[in-house]
Amino acid sequence: MRPVEGTGDRPDEYEYIRSGWNRYRQLDRLVNHWERPGWEAGRRSYHWIVRFDDRPAVQRLAERCQARLGHLDTLDLVPVESLHLTVQRVSFTDEITSSQALAVAAAASKWCASIRPFAATVGPLTGSANSVFLSVGPHRPFHLLRYAVVAATAHVRGAEAVPDHPTTFDPHLSIAYNGRPTVAKPVIEQVATVRSIPPVAVQVETVSLVELRRDGHTYIWRQIAAVPLAGEG
């Protein structure tokens, strides 16, 4: 795949596309995405996300891919109005006060003031053991963005309260989740037929703090704060 023109990225920065696909197609089994620790019924979580519910080009791309996957009964398709890229979890809502969450958002506004809006490429389709997703990159600006929101969380709550480690971050946009354990081959073979759908280019200008909850096999989120990327260089 060739980089989208106008992004200014070197071809070697798109190695994540090849390596991600190679990892995915070597899987033997897929797992149930919804069996995740900590997510008891009714529990909610604060997350930093990049929203794509207001990006028609990304929504059209997701819908084209989903139309080729909809017959697979092991997959739960993501509604296009819920499309998002998860940057970092802050905390479950029962482990933090609403005022602390707002303080994290305020701190992130200061950290993100030095980050310049950046161009990103969404696509092609690939996946993991628990979902089917669109590759998103280049990765470096997303890692810088995650570093900023992690630093903001640590500033408010302490470094020991930050979930996960930023080096594990692999930016992606899920369009379907695996609903139960299953053999990987039929899903991967179908995803392979969809990878020829061209990617789209977007501009990332904002990161959002949201309250995330589950409704059956769907994620629903409510925006708490939108933090602009305001850097000039």
C-alpha positions as semicolon CSV with decimal commas, in nm:
position;residue;x (nm);y (nm);z (nm)
1;M;0,000;0,000;0,000
2;R;0,123;0,350;-0,083
3;P;0,098;0,633;0,172
4;V;-0,176;0,888;0,115
5;E;-0,038;1,181;-0,080
6;G;0,014;1,499;0,113
7;T;0,085;1,342;0,454
8;G;0,459;1,392;0,421
9;D;0,537;1,051;0,571
10;R;0,823;0,829;0,461
11;P;0,726;0,483;0,326
12;D;0,912;0,306;0,609
13;E;0,670;0,466;0,855
14;Y;0,398;0,243;0,710
15;E;0,560;-0,080;0,825
16;Y;0,282;-0,104;1,086
17;I;0,039;-0,198;0,804
18;R;0,243;-0,497;0,692
19;S;0,342;-0,614;1,037
20;G;-0,012;-0,583;1,173
21;W;-0,156;-0,789;0,890
22;N;0,116;-1,053;0,925
23;R;0,040;-1,094;1,296
24;Y;-0,333;-1,119;1,233
25;R;-0,320;-1,381;0,959
26;Q;-0,106;-1,608;1,177
27;L;-0,377;-1,641;1,443
28;D;-0,542;-1,980;1,490
29;R;-0,819;-1,878;1,732
30;L;-1,022;-1,566;1,803
31;V;-1,145;-1,475;2,151
32;N;-1,459;-1,316;2,293
33;H;-1,397;-0,942;2,303
34;W;-1,662;-0,887;2,569
35;E;-1,495;-1,108;2,830
36;R;-1,269;-0,837;2,967
37;P;-1,161;-0,791;3,329
38;G;-1,336;-0,524;3,531
39;W;-1,638;-0,475;3,305
40;E;-1,918;-0,588;3,533
41;A;-2,276;-0,510;3,431
42;G;-2,349;-0,139;3,451
43;R;-1,990;-0,030;3,509
44;R;-1,862;0,274;3,321
45;S;-1,517;0,409;3,243
46;Y;-1,348;0,737;3,152
47;H;-1,150;0,708;2,828
48;W;-0,957;0,937;2,599
49;I;-1,066;0,880;2,238
50;V;-1,036;1,033;1,893
51;R;-1,391;1,059;1,760
52;F;-1,485;0,952;1,407
53;D;-1,863;0,980;1,440
54;D;-1,842;1,315;1,261
55;R;-1,615;1,199;0,977
56;P;-1,833;1,094;0,680
57;A;-1,539;0,956;0,480
58;V;-1,439;0,726;0,765
59;Q;-1,800;0,622;0,821
60;R;-1,841;0,535;0,453
61;L;-1,520;0,332;0,462
62;A;-1,640;0,144;0,771
63;E;-1,978;0,075;0,613
64;R;-1,819;-0,060;0,295
65;C;-1,602;-0,295;0,499
66;Q;-1,889;-0,401;0,725
67;A;-2,106;-0,483;0,424
68;R;-1,853;-0,750;0,331
69;L;-1,837;-0,889;0,684
70;G;-2,201;-0,880;0,793
71;H;-2,268;-1,245;0,708
72;L;-2,016;-1,362;0,970
73;D;-2,230;-1,441;1,273
74;T;-1,931;-1,436;1,510
75;L;-1,886;-1,060;1,463
76;D;-2,066;-0,772;1,636
77;L;-2,054;-0,474;1,398
78;V;-1,980;-0,131;1,545
79;P;-2,249;0,134;1,470
80;V;-2,092;0,408;1,261
81;E;-2,214;0,671;1,506
82;S;-1,994;0,506;1,771
83;L;-1,670;0,487;1,570
84;H;-1,371;0,593;1,776
85;L;-1,002;0,531;1,831
86;T;-0,921;0,458;2,194
87;V;-0,613;0,652;2,307
88;Q;-0,602;0,572;2,679
89;R;-0,826;0,463;2,964
90;V;-0,825;0,699;3,262
91;S;-1,021;0,499;3,520
92;F;-1,348;0,326;3,590
93;T;-1,595;0,588;3,709
94;D;-1,628;0,424;4,052
95;E;-1,254;0,471;4,111
96;I;-1,238;0,845;4,043
97;T;-1,452;1,148;4,119
98;S;-1,608;1,361;3,846
99;S;-1,402;1,658;3,966
100;Q;-1,083;1,453;3,924
101;A;-1,190;1,361;3,571
102;L;-1,240;1,728;3,489
103;A;-0,900;1,806;3,643
104;V;-0,744;1,544;3,412
105;A;-0,911;1,715;3,116
106;A;-0,778;2,055;3,227
107;A;-0,428;1,915;3,263
108;A;-0,452;1,753;2,920
109;S;-0,544;2,090;2,768
110;K;-0,205;2,223;2,879
111;W;-0,012;1,920;2,755
112;C;-0,195;1,911;2,421
113;A;-0,140;2,284;2,363
114;S;0,207;2,195;2,228
115;I;0,086;1,919;1,992
116;R;0,017;2,018;1,635
117;P;-0,291;1,879;1,451
118;F;-0,176;1,601;1,223
119;A;-0,281;1,402;0,917
120;A;-0,362;1,033;0,958
121;T;-0,449;0,746;0,727
122;V;-0,741;0,516;0,815
123;G;-0,717;0,173;0,649
124;P;-0,669;-0,089;0,525
125;L;-0,864;-0,351;0,720
126;T;-0,689;-0,598;0,952
127;G;-0,758;-0,734;1,300
128;S;-0,652;-0,896;1,624
129;A;-0,763;-1,186;1,839
130;N;-1,065;-0,988;1,964
131;S;-1,166;-0,748;1,686
132;V;-1,158;-0,649;1,320
133;F;-1,025;-0,300;1,271
134;L;-0,890;-0,041;1,032
135;S;-0,521;0,034;1,064
136;V;-0,454;0,395;1,164
137;G;-0,126;0,574;1,134
138;P;0,143;0,685;1,117
139;H;0,185;0,579;1,477
140;R;0,427;0,843;1,605
141;P;0,182;1,136;1,641
142;F;-0,069;0,910;1,816
143;H;0,203;0,801;2,059
144;L;0,281;1,167;2,130
145;L;-0,089;1,229;2,187
146;R;-0,113;0,934;2,423
147;Y;0,195;1,051;2,610
148;A;0,021;1,385;2,669
149;V;-0,300;1,238;2,814
150;V;-0,105;0,983;3,021
151;A;0,104;1,268;3,163
152;A;-0,214;1,462;3,243
153;T;-0,364;1,162;3,425
154;A;-0,042;1,105;3,620
155;H;-0,029;1,472;3,715
156;V;-0,374;1,453;3,873
157;R;-0,382;1,098;4,008
158;G;-0,020;0,987;4,031
159;A;0,178;0,767;3,793
160;E;0,076;0,449;3,974
161;A;-0,291;0,516;3,890
162;V;-0,237;0,522;3,512
163;P;-0,376;0,202;3,351
164;D;-0,153;0,014;3,107
165;H;0,178;0,134;2,969
166;P;0,197;0,376;2,675
167;T;0,448;0,162;2,482
168;T;0,176;-0,103;2,430
169;F;-0,036;0,140;2,226
170;D;-0,129;0,027;1,872
171;P;-0,364;0,287;1,715
172;H;-0,663;0,132;1,538
173;L;-1,030;0,187;1,462
174;S;-1,248;-0,116;1,542
175;I;-1,542;-0,180;1,308
176;A;-1,641;-0,522;1,453
177;Y;-1,578;-0,719;1,771
178;N;-1,548;-1,095;1,802
179;G;-1,858;-1,205;1,992
180;R;-1,739;-1,551;2,092
181;P;-1,434;-1,779;2,073
182;T;-1,399;-1,925;1,727
183;V;-1,160;-2,054;1,462
184;A;-0,975;-1,761;1,308
185;K;-0,937;-1,878;0,947
186;P;-1,288;-1,800;0,808
187;V;-1,283;-1,446;0,948
188;I;-0,927;-1,373;0,836
189;E;-0,999;-1,505;0,486
190;Q;-1,298;-1,272;0,457
191;V;-1,102;-0,974;0,592
192;A;-0,839;-1,044;0,326
193;T;-1,098;-0,986;0,053
194;V;-1,176;-0,641;0,195
195;R;-0,821;-0,508;0,221
196;S;-0,830;-0,372;-0,133
197;I;-1,080;-0,101;-0,031
198;P;-0,873;0,221;-0,037
199;P;-0,792;0,400;0,289
200;V;-0,896;0,757;0,363
201;A;-0,706;1,055;0,499
202;V;-0,825;1,254;0,801
203;Q;-0,698;1,543;1,010
204;V;-0,675;1,481;1,384
205;E;-0,740;1,808;1,565
206;T;-0,904;1,708;1,893
207;V;-0,890;1,437;2,160
208;S;-1,201;1,376;2,371
209;L;-1,250;1,261;2,727
210;V;-1,565;1,048;2,737
211;E;-1,764;0,836;2,976
212;L;-1,785;0,494;2,814
213;R;-2,041;0,223;2,886
214;R;-2,160;-0,100;2,733
215;D;-2,509;-0,156;2,598
216;G;-2,524;-0,525;2,511
217;H;-2,247;-0,582;2,257
218;T;-2,202;-0,213;2,177
219;Y;-1,999;0,069;2,331
220;I;-2,178;0,398;2,393
221;W;-1,996;0,709;2,506
222;R;-2,082;1,056;2,637
223;Q;-1,833;1,335;2,585
224;I;-1,703;1,504;2,899
225;A;-1,447;1,737;2,741
226;A;-1,294;1,805;2,399
227;V;-0,930;1,907;2,407
228;P;-0,791;2,075;2,093
229;L;-0,443;2,014;1,958
230;A;-0,321;2,369;1,948
231;G;0,050;2,346;1,874
232;E;0,207;2,539;1,587
233;G;0,511;2,318;1,548
